[in-house]
PDB file of C-alpha atoms and ligand atoms in Angstrom:
ATOM      1  CA  MET A 180     372.139 142.071 169.226  1.00 44.00           C
ATOM      2  CA  LYS A 181     369.987 144.134 171.587  1.00 52.00           C
ATOM      3  CA  ARG A 182     368.279 147.294 170.469  1.00 72.00           C
ATOM      4  CA  ARG A 183     370.226 149.575 172.795  1.00 91.00           C
ATOM      5  CA  LEU A 184     373.704 148.723 173.979  1.00 98.00           C
ATOM      6  CA  ASN A 185     375.131 149.499 177.397  1.00 98.00           C
ATOM      7  CA  ILE A 186     378.840 149.998 176.700  1.00 98.00           C
ATOM      8  CA  ALA A 187     381.220 150.323 179.646  1.00 99.00           C
ATOM      9  CA  HIS A 188     383.684 153.175 179.076  1.00 99.00           C
ATOM     10  CA  ARG A 189     387.272 152.117 179.885  1.00 99.00           C
ATOM     11  CA  GLY A 190     385.517 149.220 181.659  1.00 99.00           C
ATOM     12  CA  PHE A 191     383.438 150.013 184.751  1.00 99.00           C
ATOM     13  CA  SER A 192     385.587 153.118 185.246  1.00 99.00           C
ATOM     14  CA  GLY A 193     383.142 154.966 187.502  1.00 98.00           C
ATOM     15  CA  LYS A 194     383.934 152.590 190.370  1.00 98.00           C
ATOM     16  CA  TYR A 195     387.141 150.780 189.363  1.00 99.00           C
ATOM     17  CA  PRO A 196     390.509 151.908 187.961  1.00 99.00           C
ATOM     18  CA  GLU A 197     390.001 152.678 184.263  1.00 99.00           C
ATOM     19  CA  ASN A 198     391.304 150.321 181.583  1.00 99.00           C
ATOM     20  CA  THR A 199     392.369 147.590 184.030  1.00 99.00           C
ATOM     21  CA  MET A 200     391.275 143.964 184.114  1.00 99.00           C
ATOM     22  CA  ILE A 201     389.232 144.513 187.277  1.00 99.00           C
ATOM     23  CA  ALA A 202     387.309 147.318 185.548  1.00 99.00           C
ATOM     24  CA  PHE A 203     386.586 145.003 182.589  1.00 99.00           C
ATOM     25  CA  LYS A 204     385.517 142.109 184.802  1.00 99.00           C
ATOM     26  CA  LYS A 205     383.279 144.328 186.933  1.00 98.00           C
ATOM     27  CA  ALA A 206     381.671 145.758 183.787  1.00 98.00           C
ATOM     28  CA  VAL A 207     380.740 142.244 182.684  1.00 98.00           C
ATOM     29  CA  GLY A 208     379.518 141.558 186.228  1.00 98.00           C
ATOM     30  CA  ALA A 209     377.307 144.646 186.042  1.00 98.00           C
ATOM     31  CA  GLY A 210     375.660 143.242 182.914  1.00 98.00           C
ATOM     32  CA  CYS A 211     377.128 145.522 180.251  1.00 98.00           C
ATOM     33  CA  ASP A 212     376.533 144.688 176.580  1.00 98.00           C
ATOM     34  CA  GLY A 213     379.929 145.953 175.533  1.00 98.00           C
ATOM     35  CA  ILE A 214     383.268 147.344 176.678  1.00 99.00           C
ATOM     36  CA  GLU A 215     385.195 150.307 175.286  1.00 99.00           C
ATOM     37  CA  ASN A 216     388.917 150.735 175.901  1.00 99.00           C
ATOM     38  CA  ASP A 217     391.913 152.631 174.505  1.00 99.00           C
ATOM     39  CA  LEU A 218     394.977 151.245 172.715  1.00 99.00           C
ATOM     40  CA  HIS A 219     398.614 152.346 172.381  1.00 98.00           C
ATOM     41  CA  VAL A 220     401.849 150.616 171.325  1.00 98.00           C
ATOM     42  CA  THR A 221     404.947 150.029 173.480  1.00 98.00           C
ATOM     43  CA  LYS A 222     408.580 150.452 172.406  1.00 98.00           C
ATOM     44  CA  ASP A 223     408.758 146.713 171.644  1.00 98.00           C
ATOM     45  CA  GLY A 224     405.551 146.711 169.600  1.00 98.00           C
ATOM     46  CA  VAL A 225     403.030 145.367 172.137  1.00 98.00           C
ATOM     47  CA  VAL A 226     399.486 146.762 171.982  1.00 99.00           C
ATOM     48  CA  VAL A 227     398.474 147.875 175.489  1.00 99.00           C
ATOM     49  CA  ILE A 228     395.362 149.340 177.079  1.00 99.00           C
ATOM     50  CA  CYS A 229     395.623 152.799 178.622  1.00 99.00           C
ATOM     51  CA  HIS A 230     393.830 156.073 177.958  1.00 99.00           C
ATOM     52  CA  ASP A 231     396.636 158.643 177.867  1.00 99.00           C
ATOM     53  CA  GLU A 232     399.803 158.612 175.769  1.00 98.00           C
ATOM     54  CA  THR A 233     401.703 158.804 179.059  1.00 99.00           C
ATOM     55  CA  ILE A 234     401.304 156.695 182.186  1.00 99.00           C
ATOM     56  CA  ASP A 235     401.603 159.614 184.623  1.00 98.00           C
ATOM     57  CA  ARG A 236     397.926 160.093 185.520  1.00 98.00           C
ATOM     58  CA  THR A 237     396.807 156.493 185.987  1.00 98.00           C
ATOM     59  CA  THR A 238     399.918 154.637 187.179  1.00 98.00           C
ATOM     60  CA  THR A 239     402.831 154.973 189.574  1.00 98.00           C
ATOM     61  CA  GLY A 240     405.174 155.570 186.614  1.00 98.00           C
ATOM     62  CA  LYS A 241     406.003 158.527 184.420  1.00 98.00           C
ATOM     63  CA  GLY A 242     406.618 158.990 180.714  1.00 98.00           C
ATOM     64  CA  TYR A 243     405.326 157.868 177.348  1.00 98.00           C
ATOM     65  CA  ILE A 244     404.073 154.347 176.655  1.00 98.00           C
ATOM     66  CA  LYS A 245     406.026 154.372 173.379  1.00 98.00           C
ATOM     67  CA  ASP A 246     409.281 154.739 175.348  1.00 98.00           C
ATOM     68  CA  TYR A 247     408.770 151.621 177.517  1.00 98.00           C
ATOM     69  CA  THR A 248     408.873 147.940 176.672  1.00 98.00           C
ATOM     70  CA  PHE A 249     405.862 145.925 177.802  1.00 98.00           C
ATOM     71  CA  ASN A 250     407.903 144.267 180.583  1.00 98.00           C
ATOM     72  CA  GLU A 251     409.092 147.631 181.850  1.00 98.00           C
ATOM     73  CA  LEU A 252     405.506 148.903 181.973  1.00 98.00           C
ATOM     74  CA  GLN A 253     404.490 145.959 184.143  1.00 98.00           C
ATOM     75  CA  LYS A 254     406.546 147.384 187.018  1.00 98.00           C
ATOM     76  CA  PHE A 255     404.055 150.211 187.476  1.00 98.00           C
ATOM     77  CA  ASP A 256     400.834 149.954 189.424  1.00 99.00           C
ATOM     78  CA  ALA A 257     397.682 150.949 187.509  1.00 99.00           C
ATOM     79  CA  GLY A 258     395.244 150.565 190.398  1.00 98.00           C
ATOM     80  CA  VAL A 259     396.612 152.194 193.517  1.00 98.00           C
ATOM     81  CA  LYS A 260     396.052 155.802 192.436  1.00 98.00           C
ATOM     82  CA  PHE A 261     392.331 155.028 192.133  1.00 98.00           C
ATOM     83  CA  GLY A 262     392.227 153.343 195.537  1.00 98.00           C
ATOM     84  CA  LYS A 263     394.555 151.400 197.843  1.00 98.00           C
ATOM     85  CA  GLU A 264     392.352 148.331 197.536  1.00 98.00           C
ATOM     86  CA  PHE A 265     393.200 148.150 193.813  1.00 98.00           C
ATOM     87  CA  GLN A 266     396.941 147.906 194.336  1.00 98.00           C
ATOM     88  CA  GLY A 267     398.443 145.283 192.047  1.00 98.00           C
ATOM     89  CA  GLU A 268     396.450 146.122 188.897  1.00 99.00           C
ATOM     90  CA  ARG A 269     398.696 146.435 185.864  1.00 98.00           C
ATOM     91  CA  ILE A 270     398.453 147.959 182.385  1.00 98.00           C
ATOM     92  CA  PRO A 271     396.922 145.054 180.429  1.00 98.00           C
ATOM     93  CA  ASP A 272     397.978 144.141 176.937  1.00 99.00           C
ATOM     94  CA  LEU A 273     395.395 143.511 174.224  1.00 99.00           C
ATOM     95  CA  ASP A 274     395.957 139.749 174.477  1.00 99.00           C
ATOM     96  CA  GLU A 275     394.954 139.592 178.131  1.00 99.00           C
ATOM     97  CA  PHE A 276     391.784 141.533 177.409  1.00 99.00           C
ATOM     98  CA  LEU A 277     390.791 139.506 174.328  1.00 99.00           C
ATOM     99  CA  GLU A 278     391.503 136.249 176.148  1.00 98.00           C
ATOM    100  CA  TYR A 279     389.079 137.376 178.874  1.00 98.00           C
ATOM    101  CA  VAL A 280     386.259 138.576 176.587  1.00 98.00           C
ATOM    102  CA  LYS A 281     386.511 135.925 173.875  1.00 98.00           C
ATOM    103  CA  ASP A 282     383.690 133.788 175.299  1.00 98.00           C
ATOM    104  CA  LYS A 283     381.556 136.630 176.717  1.00 97.00           C
ATOM    105  CA  ASN A 284     379.584 137.449 173.574  1.00 97.00           C
ATOM    106  CA  ILE A 285     379.741 141.190 174.116  1.00 98.00           C
ATOM    107  CA  LEU A 286     380.524 144.121 171.850  1.00 98.00           C
ATOM    108  CA  ILE A 287     384.198 145.028 171.964  1.00 99.00           C
ATOM    109  CA  ASN A 288     384.901 148.662 171.103  1.00 99.00           C
ATOM    110  CA  LEU A 289     388.631 149.108 170.742  1.00 99.00           C
ATOM    111  CA  GLU A 290     389.545 152.769 170.445  1.00 99.00           C
ATOM    112  CA  LEU A 291     392.810 153.269 168.582  1.00 98.00           C
ATOM    113  CA  LYS A 292     394.441 156.171 170.430  1.00 98.00           C
ATOM    114  CA  ASN A 293     396.393 157.371 167.447  1.00 98.00           C
ATOM    115  CA  ASN A 294     395.140 160.929 167.109  1.00 97.00           C
ATOM    116  CA  ILE A 295     398.166 162.378 168.960  1.00 98.00           C
ATOM    117  CA  ILE A 296     400.824 159.723 168.267  1.00 98.00           C
ATOM    118  CA  ASP A 297     400.038 157.934 165.015  1.00 97.00           C
ATOM    119  CA  TYR A 298     401.552 154.544 165.941  1.00 98.00           C
ATOM    120  CA  ILE A 299     402.808 152.922 162.742  1.00 97.00           C
ATOM    121  CA  GLY A 300     401.162 149.552 162.145  1.00 97.00           C
ATOM    122  CA  LEU A 301     398.650 149.799 165.001  1.00 98.00           C
ATOM    123  CA  GLU A 302     395.702 149.010 162.728  1.00 98.00           C
ATOM    124  CA  GLU A 303     397.296 145.843 161.338  1.00 98.00           C
ATOM    125  CA  LYS A 304     398.439 144.612 164.749  1.00 98.00           C
ATOM    126  CA  VAL A 305     394.948 145.039 166.236  1.00 99.00           C
ATOM    127  CA  ILE A 306     393.119 143.470 163.290  1.00 99.00           C
ATOM    128  CA  ASP A 307     395.450 140.455 163.296  1.00 98.00           C
ATOM    129  CA  LYS A 308     394.708 139.957 167.015  1.00 98.00           C
ATOM    130  CA  ILE A 309     390.961 140.196 166.401  1.00 98.00           C
ATOM    131  CA  TYR A 310     391.218 137.288 163.940  1.00 98.00           C
ATOM    132  CA  GLU A 311     393.553 135.331 166.217  1.00 98.00           C
ATOM    133  CA  TYR A 312     390.823 135.364 168.879  1.00 98.00           C
ATOM    134  CA  LYS A 313     388.025 134.860 166.302  1.00 98.00           C
ATOM    135  CA  LEU A 314     386.254 138.016 167.446  1.00 98.00           C
ATOM    136  CA  ARG A 315     385.685 139.842 164.177  1.00 98.00           C
ATOM    137  CA  LYS A 316     381.901 139.928 164.534  1.00 98.00           C
ATOM    138  CA  ASN A 317     382.084 141.310 168.086  1.00 98.00           C
ATOM    139  CA  VAL A 318     384.504 144.141 167.397  1.00 98.00           C
ATOM    140  CA  ILE A 319     384.154 147.738 166.327  1.00 99.00           C
ATOM    141  CA  LEU A 320     387.295 149.844 166.041  1.00 99.00           C
ATOM    142  CA  SER A 321     387.010 153.576 166.636  1.00 99.00           C
ATOM    143  CA  SER A 322     389.319 156.579 166.544  1.00 98.00           C
ATOM    144  CA  PHE A 323     389.428 160.361 166.450  1.00 98.00           C
ATOM    145  CA  ASN A 324     391.952 159.816 163.640  1.00 98.00           C
ATOM    146  CA  HIS A 325     389.669 159.177 160.681  1.00 98.00           C
ATOM    147  CA  TYR A 326     392.583 158.482 158.327  1.00 98.00           C
ATOM    148  CA  SER A 327     393.266 155.510 160.580  1.00 98.00           C
ATOM    149  CA  MET A 328     389.692 154.296 160.082  1.00 98.00           C
ATOM    150  CA  VAL A 329     390.257 154.465 156.321  1.00 98.00           C
ATOM    151  CA  ARG A 330     393.451 152.430 156.770  1.00 98.00           C
ATOM    152  CA  VAL A 331     391.471 149.819 158.709  1.00 98.00           C
ATOM    153  CA  LYS A 332     389.027 149.371 155.825  1.00 98.00           C
ATOM    154  CA  ARG A 333     391.873 149.173 153.302  1.00 98.00           C
ATOM    155  CA  TYR A 334     393.535 146.443 155.338  1.00 98.00           C
ATOM    156  CA  ASP A 335     390.290 144.560 155.910  1.00 98.00           C
ATOM    157  CA  GLY A 336     386.926 145.771 154.643  1.00 98.00           C
ATOM    158  CA  HIS A 337     385.034 143.421 157.003  1.00 98.00           C
ATOM    159  CA  ILE A 338     386.157 145.133 160.196  1.00 98.00           C
ATOM    160  CA  LYS A 339     383.571 147.604 161.552  1.00 98.00           C
ATOM    161  CA  THR A 340     384.701 151.173 162.180  1.00 99.00           C
ATOM    162  CA  GLY A 341     383.276 154.083 164.159  1.00 98.00           C
ATOM    163  CA  LEU A 342     384.280 157.728 163.793  1.00 98.00           C
ATOM    164  CA  LEU A 343     384.835 159.491 167.096  1.00 98.00           C
ATOM    165  CA  CYS A 344     383.806 163.105 166.992  1.00 98.00           C
ATOM    166  CA  SER A 345     383.532 165.767 169.669  1.00 97.00           C
ATOM    167  CA  GLU A 346     381.965 168.559 167.603  1.00 96.00           C
ATOM    168  CA  ILE A 347     378.626 168.969 165.859  1.00 96.00           C
ATOM    169  CA  LEU A 348     378.942 167.751 162.267  1.00 96.00           C
ATOM    170  CA  TYR A 349     376.855 169.050 159.383  1.00 96.00           C
ATOM    171  CA  LYS A 350     375.015 166.129 157.723  1.00 96.00           C
ATOM    172  CA  PRO A 351     377.066 163.499 159.598  1.00 97.00           C
ATOM    173  CA  TYR A 352     375.531 160.660 157.528  1.00 97.00           C
ATOM    174  CA  LYS A 353     377.297 162.070 154.447  1.00 98.00           C
ATOM    175  CA  TYR A 354     380.628 162.310 156.257  1.00 98.00           C
ATOM    176  CA  VAL A 355     380.440 158.773 157.670  1.00 98.00           C
ATOM    177  CA  LYS A 356     379.753 157.426 154.175  1.00 98.00           C
ATOM    178  CA  LEU A 357     382.601 159.523 152.724  1.00 98.00           C
ATOM    179  CA  VAL A 358     385.049 157.920 155.159  1.00 98.00           C
ATOM    180  CA  GLY A 359     383.512 154.481 154.543  1.00 98.00           C
ATOM    181  CA  ALA A 360     382.749 153.860 158.213  1.00 98.00           C
ATOM    182  CA  ASP A 361     379.906 151.922 159.855  1.00 98.00           C
ATOM    183  CA  ALA A 362     379.187 154.150 162.824  1.00 98.00           C
ATOM    184  CA  LEU A 363     379.503 157.588 164.348  1.00 98.00           C
ATOM    185  CA  HIS A 364     380.764 157.789 167.927  1.00 98.00           C
ATOM    186  CA  PRO A 365     379.876 161.349 168.904  1.00 98.00           C
ATOM    187  CA  ASN A 366     380.218 163.215 172.149  1.00 98.00           C
ATOM    188  CA  PHE A 367     376.648 162.898 173.436  1.00 98.00           C
ATOM    189  CA  ARG A 368     376.315 166.688 173.650  1.00 97.00           C
ATOM    190  CA  SER A 369     376.798 167.002 169.898  1.00 96.00           C
ATOM    191  CA  ILE A 370     373.716 164.981 168.950  1.00 93.00           C
ATOM    192  CA  ILE A 371     371.305 167.703 168.049  1.00 87.00           C
ATOM    193  CA  SER A 372     368.073 166.061 166.948  1.00 93.00           C
ATOM    194  CA  LYS A 373     366.089 162.890 166.437  1.00 95.00           C
ATOM    195  CA  LYS A 374     365.856 163.832 162.774  1.00 96.00           C
ATOM    196  CA  ILE A 375     369.631 163.453 162.385  1.00 96.00           C
ATOM    197  CA  VAL A 376     369.549 160.159 164.296  1.00 97.00           C
ATOM    198  CA  ASN A 377     366.799 158.887 161.983  1.00 97.00           C
ATOM    199  CA  SER A 378     368.772 159.984 158.919  1.00 97.00           C
ATOM    200  CA  MET A 379     371.700 157.931 160.173  1.00 97.00           C
ATOM    201  CA  HIS A 380     369.528 154.875 160.798  1.00 97.00           C
ATOM    202  CA  GLU A 381     367.933 155.117 157.356  1.00 98.00           C
ATOM    203  CA  ARG A 382     371.453 154.691 155.970  1.00 98.00           C
ATOM    204  CA  LYS A 383     372.239 151.809 158.370  1.00 97.00           C
ATOM    205  CA  ILE A 384     374.777 153.872 160.298  1.00 98.00           C
ATOM    206  CA  MET A 385     375.011 153.166 164.033  1.00 97.00           C
ATOM    207  CA  ILE A 386     375.374 155.937 166.606  1.00 98.00           C
ATOM    208  CA  ASN A 387     377.217 155.152 169.811  1.00 98.00           C
ATOM    209  CA  ALA A 388     377.491 158.201 172.060  1.00 98.00           C
ATOM    210  CA  TYR A 389     380.135 158.910 174.725  1.00 98.00           C
ATOM    211  CA  THR A 390     380.415 159.537 177.720  1.00 98.00           C
ATOM    212  CA  VAL A 391     376.947 159.504 179.213  1.00 98.00           C
ATOM    213  CA  ASN A 392     377.018 159.474 183.009  1.00 98.00           C
ATOM    214  CA  LYS A 393     374.078 161.497 184.331  1.00 98.00           C
ATOM    215  CA  ASP A 394     370.569 160.032 184.618  1.00 98.00           C
ATOM    216  CA  GLU A 395     368.972 162.813 182.594  1.00 98.00           C
ATOM    217  CA  ASP A 396     371.530 162.439 179.791  1.00 98.00           C
ATOM    218  CA  MET A 397     371.045 158.655 179.692  1.00 98.00           C
ATOM    219  CA  LYS A 398     367.289 159.209 179.385  1.00 97.00           C
ATOM    220  CA  ARG A 399     367.810 161.739 176.602  1.00 97.00           C
ATOM    221  CA  MET A 400     369.963 159.268 174.645  1.00 97.00           C
ATOM    222  CA  ILE A 401     367.262 156.610 175.018  1.00 97.00           C
ATOM    223  CA  GLU A 402     364.647 159.114 173.845  1.00 96.00           C
ATOM    224  CA  LEU A 403     366.848 160.019 170.833  1.00 96.00           C
ATOM    225  CA  ASN A 404     367.055 156.331 169.883  1.00 96.00           C
ATOM    226  CA  ILE A 405     370.848 156.149 170.098  1.00 97.00           C
ATOM    227  CA  ASP A 406     372.164 152.610 169.431  1.00 97.00           C
ATOM    228  CA  GLY A 407     374.952 152.433 171.984  1.00 98.00           C
ATOM    229  CA  ILE A 408     375.447 154.437 175.163  1.00 98.00           C
ATOM    230  CA  ILE A 409     379.048 154.561 176.376  1.00 98.00           C
ATOM    231  CA  THR A 410     379.135 155.144 180.118  1.00 99.00           C
ATOM    232  CA  ASP A 411     381.387 154.971 183.182  1.00 99.00           C
ATOM    233  CA  TYR A 412     378.366 153.568 185.088  1.00 98.00           C
ATOM    234  CA  PRO A 413     376.971 150.469 183.346  1.00 98.00           C
ATOM    235  CA  ASP A 414     375.114 149.572 186.579  1.00 98.00           C
ATOM    236  CA  LYS A 415     373.136 152.822 186.605  1.00 98.00           C
ATOM    237  CA  LEU A 416     372.445 152.669 182.869  1.00 98.00           C
ATOM    238  CA  ASN A 417     371.066 149.156 183.218  1.00 97.00           C
ATOM    239  CA  GLU A 418     368.651 150.354 185.895  1.00 97.00           C
ATOM    240  CA  ILE A 419     367.471 153.173 183.649  1.00 97.00           C
ATOM    241  CA  LEU A 420     367.159 150.883 180.618  1.00 96.00           C
ATOM    242  CA  GLN A 421     364.923 148.556 182.631  1.00 91.00           C
ATOM    243  CA  ILE A 422     362.452 151.271 183.680  1.00 75.00           C
TER     244      ILE A 422
HETATM  245  O1  LIG B 849     385.339 155.962 172.703  1.00 58.38           O
HETATM  246  C1  LIG B 849     384.600 156.889 173.426  1.00 58.38           C
HETATM  247  C2  LIG B 849     385.450 157.746 174.304  1.00 58.38           C
HETATM  248  O2  LIG B 849     386.299 156.917 175.045  1.00 58.38           O
HETATM  249  C3  LIG B 849     386.267 158.761 173.553  1.00 58.38           C
HETATM  250  O3  LIG B 849     386.934 159.635 174.400  1.00 58.38           O
HETATM  251  O4  LIG B 849     388.879 160.443 175.643  1.00 58.38           O
HETATM  252  O5  LIG B 849     387.277 158.918 176.751  1.00 58.38           O
HETATM  253  O6  LIG B 849     388.798 158.060 174.989  1.00 58.38           O
HETATM  254  P1  LIG B 849     388.017 159.232 175.481  1.00 58.38           P
HETATM  255 MG1  LIG B 850     388.175 156.003 174.709  1.00 58.38          MG
END
């Protein structure tokens, strides 16, 4: 794998409707090294890709994902609110996404969105899918719910996990080891020094920072030696990485 990874946040969400198939395809087209997206569970147990617990902001529907079956969710448009030209995009399920990326050889960062609604069985469902598509080596699961990341390791110790964190942690390398994770996924503003980054690397812990959209912030992450940069603009990041 490359030294520094360009990870498209919710797909190429700066220019395309977030967490839709077009955003994932355009991210690959822009030459990303990885894709991040967000997972929830429907009323009938299907794992779907959407950022919020509700569909109000990104689709033509209203209400909680957990209260709809997958087929019911398909009636809502997930593209048109971003732009008329994207009408017809739908909320994808995890299968559609994994089917698309399975031969792309990119990093797949599946964020389990279970810090507000702790969907029972989400970890097992996602891990089983990862094996079904033979993608274990490409995947890292992440969550703001660190108990969930412990559950992942209990279910399958081979699956990589990343701890999402929005605040500055004291000695983060100790915390990541305590939870048994492989990576820290911090808000980029909370990375305070190269010394901390080096301490993580000495312990073989990856740091993948979110969500880095401005040129100067991308350059700072490169300077800090961050492993993965999660961005809404994989095109711009690639330009900066090539300088
Ligand atoms: O996984 C990185 C980032 O997506 C975490 O925040 O709210 O954009 O899902 P959010
Ligand atoms: Mg996310």
